[in-house]
């Protein structure tokens, strides 16, 4: 049960931020917090799914209560989960561009790095505190960042095509 505590506490945070924005009529920003909750559901719960078939071929390190992958883009790490990590953060990129239509690729990159680093830092911290059992993987930072950038680029194209999305 204690392994669920970080997710429960973070969920309370997302709900409180959503309610605050609801009260201040910041409806667009609520989508961002809901996306953050969805990402924390996928990454900060003690339920880990593996879609890789060559996990044993990835060079890993055991540190601070968890498994770490610090060498990026090892051939065995580019598997189904690699592509799904990109896909899971595309909606956050879409929401980012929807909320900040004047931003471009540098801000997308910073937002993507923020998302990726936050998710992996949370996994590292929660591994240490409650033995969450999640991998802390540099590839996830890269793929999460790429997903946000792709999502923002998709939304920019849609905003230019349909001016009502601004």
Tab-separated table of C-alpha atoms in Angstrom:
chain	number	residue	atom	x	y	z
A	1	UNK	CA	0.000	0.000	0.000
A	2	UNK	CA	2.810	2.428	0.792
A	3	UNK	CA	4.028	2.122	-2.787
A	4	UNK	CA	0.787	3.852	-3.894
A	5	UNK	CA	1.312	6.807	-1.551
A	6	UNK	CA	3.283	9.001	-4.030
A	7	UNK	CA	0.613	8.587	-6.695
A	8	UNK	CA	-2.164	9.362	-4.205
A	9	UNK	CA	-0.399	12.509	-2.964
A	10	UNK	CA	0.402	13.708	-6.474
A	11	UNK	CA	-3.211	13.050	-7.508
A	12	UNK	CA	-4.365	15.305	-4.688
A	13	UNK	CA	-1.980	17.974	-5.993
A	14	UNK	CA	-3.350	17.690	-9.563
A	15	UNK	CA	-6.940	17.868	-8.305
A	16	UNK	CA	-6.204	20.950	-6.203
A	17	UNK	CA	-4.459	22.706	-9.107
A	18	UNK	CA	-7.366	21.840	-11.410
A	19	UNK	CA	-9.905	23.179	-8.908
A	20	UNK	CA	-7.894	26.376	-8.477
A	21	UNK	CA	-7.822	26.934	-12.236
A	22	UNK	CA	-11.524	26.117	-12.466
A	23	UNK	CA	-12.288	28.805	-9.880
A	24	UNK	CA	-10.134	31.310	-11.783
A	25	UNK	CA	-11.810	30.404	-15.099
A	26	UNK	CA	-8.540	29.028	-16.495
A	27	UNK	CA	-10.320	26.185	-18.297
A	28	UNK	CA	-7.561	25.553	-20.842
A	29	UNK	CA	-4.975	25.024	-18.140
A	30	UNK	CA	-7.097	22.308	-16.507
A	31	UNK	CA	-6.321	20.105	-19.509
A	32	UNK	CA	-2.616	20.464	-18.694
A	33	UNK	CA	-3.161	19.261	-15.113
A	34	UNK	CA	-5.323	16.371	-16.301
A	35	UNK	CA	-2.536	15.406	-18.705
A	36	UNK	CA	-0.027	15.581	-15.843
A	37	UNK	CA	-2.280	13.307	-13.810
A	38	UNK	CA	-2.468	10.848	-16.694
A	39	UNK	CA	1.318	10.813	-17.068
A	40	UNK	CA	1.822	10.356	-13.343
A	41	UNK	CA	-0.654	7.462	-13.492
A	42	UNK	CA	1.463	5.817	-16.166
A	43	UNK	CA	4.813	6.459	-14.486
A	44	UNK	CA	4.418	6.859	-10.719
A	45	UNK	CA	2.334	3.830	-9.836
A	46	UNK	CA	3.908	0.545	-8.721
A	47	UNK	CA	2.458	-1.169	-11.797
A	48	UNK	CA	5.178	-1.491	-14.429
A	49	UNK	CA	4.528	-2.802	-17.919
A	50	UNK	CA	7.326	-3.948	-20.172
A	51	UNK	CA	6.936	-4.089	-23.919
A	52	UNK	CA	10.599	-4.807	-24.568
A	53	UNK	CA	11.883	-8.149	-25.642
A	54	UNK	CA	15.622	-7.595	-24.986
A	55	UNK	CA	15.635	-6.020	-21.538
A	56	UNK	CA	18.549	-8.252	-20.518
A	57	UNK	CA	20.698	-6.681	-23.223
A	58	UNK	CA	20.392	-3.157	-21.828
A	59	UNK	CA	23.252	-1.971	-19.637
A	60	UNK	CA	21.729	-0.971	-16.295
A	61	UNK	CA	22.859	0.081	-12.828
A	62	UNK	CA	21.257	-0.498	-9.439
A	63	UNK	CA	21.264	2.731	-7.444
A	64	UNK	CA	19.065	4.409	-4.817
A	65	UNK	CA	16.465	1.667	-4.750
A	66	UNK	CA	15.974	1.307	-8.494
A	67	UNK	CA	17.326	0.279	-11.855
A	68	UNK	CA	18.936	3.073	-13.881
A	69	UNK	CA	19.679	3.270	-17.582
A	70	UNK	CA	22.159	6.086	-18.176
A	71	UNK	CA	23.519	5.142	-21.606
A	72	UNK	CA	21.041	6.484	-24.178
A	73	UNK	CA	19.828	4.741	-27.296
A	74	UNK	CA	21.263	1.304	-26.701
A	75	UNK	CA	19.990	-0.895	-29.561
A	76	UNK	CA	18.031	-3.145	-27.166
A	77	UNK	CA	16.295	-0.125	-25.608
A	78	UNK	CA	14.688	0.948	-28.891
A	79	UNK	CA	11.671	-1.318	-28.652
A	80	UNK	CA	7.900	-0.942	-28.424
A	81	UNK	CA	8.087	0.879	-25.074
A	82	UNK	CA	10.467	3.416	-26.660
A	83	UNK	CA	7.811	4.377	-29.218
A	84	UNK	CA	4.984	4.254	-26.685
A	85	UNK	CA	6.879	6.750	-24.499
A	86	UNK	CA	6.840	9.186	-27.405
A	87	UNK	CA	3.165	8.554	-28.018
A	88	UNK	CA	2.122	9.033	-24.368
A	89	UNK	CA	3.488	12.599	-24.244
A	90	UNK	CA	2.158	13.826	-27.609
A	91	UNK	CA	-1.103	14.979	-25.944
A	92	UNK	CA	0.881	17.124	-23.470
A	93	UNK	CA	2.603	18.807	-26.411
A	94	UNK	CA	-0.749	19.467	-28.049
A	95	UNK	CA	-2.071	20.942	-24.806
A	96	UNK	CA	1.095	23.025	-24.334
A	97	UNK	CA	0.764	24.616	-27.769
A	98	UNK	CA	-2.982	25.083	-27.295
A	99	UNK	CA	-2.336	27.010	-24.064
A	100	UNK	CA	0.717	28.900	-25.370
A	101	UNK	CA	0.068	29.503	-29.058
A	102	UNK	CA	2.851	32.091	-29.303
A	103	UNK	CA	5.535	29.573	-28.252
A	104	UNK	CA	7.731	27.754	-30.727
A	105	UNK	CA	10.282	24.966	-30.790
A	106	UNK	CA	12.644	26.276	-28.072
A	107	UNK	CA	9.807	26.491	-25.572
A	108	UNK	CA	8.480	23.126	-26.782
A	109	UNK	CA	11.903	21.642	-26.146
A	110	UNK	CA	12.077	23.137	-22.649
A	111	UNK	CA	8.537	21.971	-21.855
A	112	UNK	CA	9.400	18.494	-23.152
A	113	UNK	CA	12.586	18.331	-21.112
A	114	UNK	CA	10.621	19.509	-18.086
A	115	UNK	CA	8.043	16.763	-18.576
A	116	UNK	CA	10.645	14.040	-19.169
A	117	UNK	CA	12.910	15.092	-16.311
A	118	UNK	CA	9.992	15.463	-13.909
A	119	UNK	CA	8.674	11.989	-14.702
A	120	UNK	CA	12.074	10.311	-14.360
A	121	UNK	CA	13.082	12.332	-11.281
A	122	UNK	CA	9.773	11.318	-9.695
A	123	UNK	CA	10.488	7.687	-10.446
A	124	UNK	CA	13.983	8.007	-8.962
A	125	UNK	CA	12.706	9.759	-5.838
A	126	UNK	CA	9.826	7.347	-5.324
A	127	UNK	CA	12.122	4.343	-5.905
A	128	UNK	CA	14.255	5.660	-3.077
A	129	UNK	CA	11.399	6.555	-0.727
A	130	UNK	CA	8.911	3.711	-1.215
A	131	UNK	CA	10.653	1.164	-3.452
A	132	UNK	CA	8.370	2.002	-6.390
A	133	UNK	CA	10.128	-0.537	-8.618
A	134	UNK	CA	10.340	1.600	-11.756
A	135	UNK	CA	13.290	2.006	-14.116
A	136	UNK	CA	14.893	5.444	-14.312
A	137	UNK	CA	15.830	5.676	-17.976
A	138	UNK	CA	17.548	8.436	-19.947
A	139	UNK	CA	15.746	7.135	-23.029
A	140	UNK	CA	12.446	8.027	-21.381
A	141	UNK	CA	13.587	11.628	-20.936
A	142	UNK	CA	14.510	11.758	-24.632
A	143	UNK	CA	11.305	10.108	-25.840
A	144	UNK	CA	9.043	12.124	-23.523
A	145	UNK	CA	10.670	15.330	-24.743
A	146	UNK	CA	10.280	14.240	-28.355
A	147	UNK	CA	6.604	13.423	-27.784
A	148	UNK	CA	5.913	16.898	-26.397
A	149	UNK	CA	7.710	18.530	-29.342
A	150	UNK	CA	5.804	16.391	-31.875
A	151	UNK	CA	2.491	17.160	-30.163
A	152	UNK	CA	3.186	20.890	-30.120
A	153	UNK	CA	4.173	20.823	-33.796
A	154	UNK	CA	0.954	18.979	-34.671
A	155	UNK	CA	-1.081	21.581	-32.794
A	156	UNK	CA	0.782	24.446	-34.482
A	157	UNK	CA	-0.088	23.004	-37.901
A	158	UNK	CA	-3.718	22.642	-36.824
A	159	UNK	CA	-3.780	26.195	-35.435
A	160	UNK	CA	-2.440	27.594	-38.692
A	161	UNK	CA	-4.935	25.593	-40.719
A	162	UNK	CA	-7.925	26.308	-38.476
A	163	UNK	CA	-7.617	29.758	-36.932
A	164	UNK	CA	-10.410	28.956	-34.425
A	165	UNK	CA	-7.986	26.776	-32.391
A	166	UNK	CA	-6.022	29.804	-31.171
